[in-house]
XYZ file of C-alpha atoms in Angstrom:
122
model
C 262.936 115.731 -62.482
C 265.760 118.056 -63.130
C 269.596 118.523 -63.377
C 271.370 117.933 -60.165
C 274.194 120.381 -59.180
C 276.582 117.691 -58.914
C 277.232 113.929 -58.630
C 276.480 113.830 -54.972
C 273.634 115.347 -52.944
C 273.446 117.774 -49.931
C 271.029 117.608 -47.345
C 268.799 120.673 -48.485
C 266.367 119.324 -51.266
C 266.061 122.637 -53.176
C 269.913 123.357 -53.355
C 270.366 120.057 -55.201
C 268.538 121.159 -58.405
C 270.182 123.508 -60.874
C 267.893 126.503 -60.814
C 265.331 126.377 -63.403
C 265.637 122.755 -64.320
C 263.064 121.190 -61.996
C 260.058 119.956 -63.864
C 256.925 117.831 -62.412
C 256.631 115.016 -64.883
C 253.998 113.000 -63.293
C 251.248 113.621 -60.721
C 248.531 111.468 -59.406
C 246.432 112.067 -56.145
C 245.702 108.316 -55.590
C 248.191 106.306 -57.216
C 248.450 102.776 -55.724
C 251.148 100.313 -56.620
C 251.091 97.023 -54.992
C 253.744 94.065 -55.418
C 253.973 94.359 -59.178
C 255.701 91.643 -61.182
C 258.476 93.227 -63.335
C 259.007 96.851 -63.796
C 256.020 99.262 -63.143
C 255.462 101.536 -66.042
C 254.322 105.145 -65.500
C 253.974 107.533 -68.490
C 254.950 110.990 -67.774
C 252.397 113.705 -67.954
C 254.920 116.301 -69.127
C 257.854 115.429 -71.501
C 261.342 115.892 -69.921
C 264.558 116.728 -72.065
C 267.788 115.426 -70.569
C 270.940 116.885 -71.439
C 273.538 114.402 -72.009
C 276.742 114.788 -69.675
C 274.659 116.182 -66.769
C 273.507 114.698 -63.689
C 269.727 113.691 -63.545
C 267.933 114.440 -60.202
C 264.667 112.522 -59.640
C 262.351 113.557 -56.735
C 259.636 111.286 -55.656
C 257.073 112.865 -53.265
C 254.294 111.029 -51.437
C 252.033 111.690 -48.588
C 251.392 108.306 -46.994
C 252.050 106.884 -43.490
C 254.965 104.768 -44.991
C 258.245 106.595 -44.672
C 259.849 105.512 -48.028
C 259.842 104.589 -51.581
C 260.028 100.820 -51.583
C 261.917 98.993 -54.494
C 265.060 97.150 -54.796
C 268.131 99.357 -54.169
C 271.746 99.447 -55.093
C 274.663 100.799 -52.927
C 276.500 103.757 -54.674
C 279.172 104.334 -52.067
C 278.510 108.132 -52.191
C 275.546 110.194 -50.981
C 273.368 110.163 -54.094
C 269.917 109.696 -52.145
C 268.107 111.905 -49.903
C 265.183 110.827 -47.652
C 262.723 113.372 -46.170
C 259.719 112.698 -44.039
C 256.695 114.561 -45.226
C 255.873 116.292 -48.421
C 256.971 119.632 -46.963
C 260.351 118.643 -45.683
C 263.118 121.080 -46.727
C 265.962 119.038 -45.508
C 266.591 115.134 -45.531
C 268.950 112.296 -44.460
C 271.702 111.593 -47.032
C 271.929 107.894 -47.883
C 274.065 105.828 -50.172
C 271.722 103.406 -51.553
C 269.206 104.374 -54.381
C 266.280 102.649 -55.911
C 266.440 100.679 -59.055
C 264.557 102.832 -61.663
C 264.371 102.084 -65.389
C 263.674 105.173 -67.575
C 262.718 104.342 -71.149
C 263.677 107.223 -73.397
C 262.792 108.421 -77.110
C 265.780 109.526 -78.949
C 264.005 112.473 -80.846
C 265.685 113.088 -84.200
C 267.984 110.281 -83.762
C 267.921 107.042 -86.005
C 267.764 103.731 -84.172
C 270.544 101.395 -85.211
C 272.508 98.111 -84.098
C 275.879 98.174 -82.398
C 277.297 96.505 -85.417
C 275.921 99.355 -87.737
C 277.574 101.975 -85.308
C 280.813 100.210 -85.258
C 280.765 99.720 -89.040
C 280.467 103.478 -89.468
C 283.851 104.213 -88.204
């Protein structure tokens, strides 16, 4: 994970990350996920702090015979996905559909409250 240089991607993987922001948050040599019901939860090995207002870039690398990361996708209308073949690929193929991913975040230092409470505070 890291910060993307902009809202759309270019064909060269390394040029899409803002320098110094790429962090490996999860690694498993033999992870197998087969036809889960609902969301698959993967707990990060390394915490990742996201700066609000920036573009989050998530890179999934796998070394299998299957040429993709198979989930439900949604169409963005812009090149926000990049597909490469092999874990050592330097360039990829731009695509406009990206996988559905759900990221659960902790709001370190922030107090949880309802929408009504937020609205009443103004």
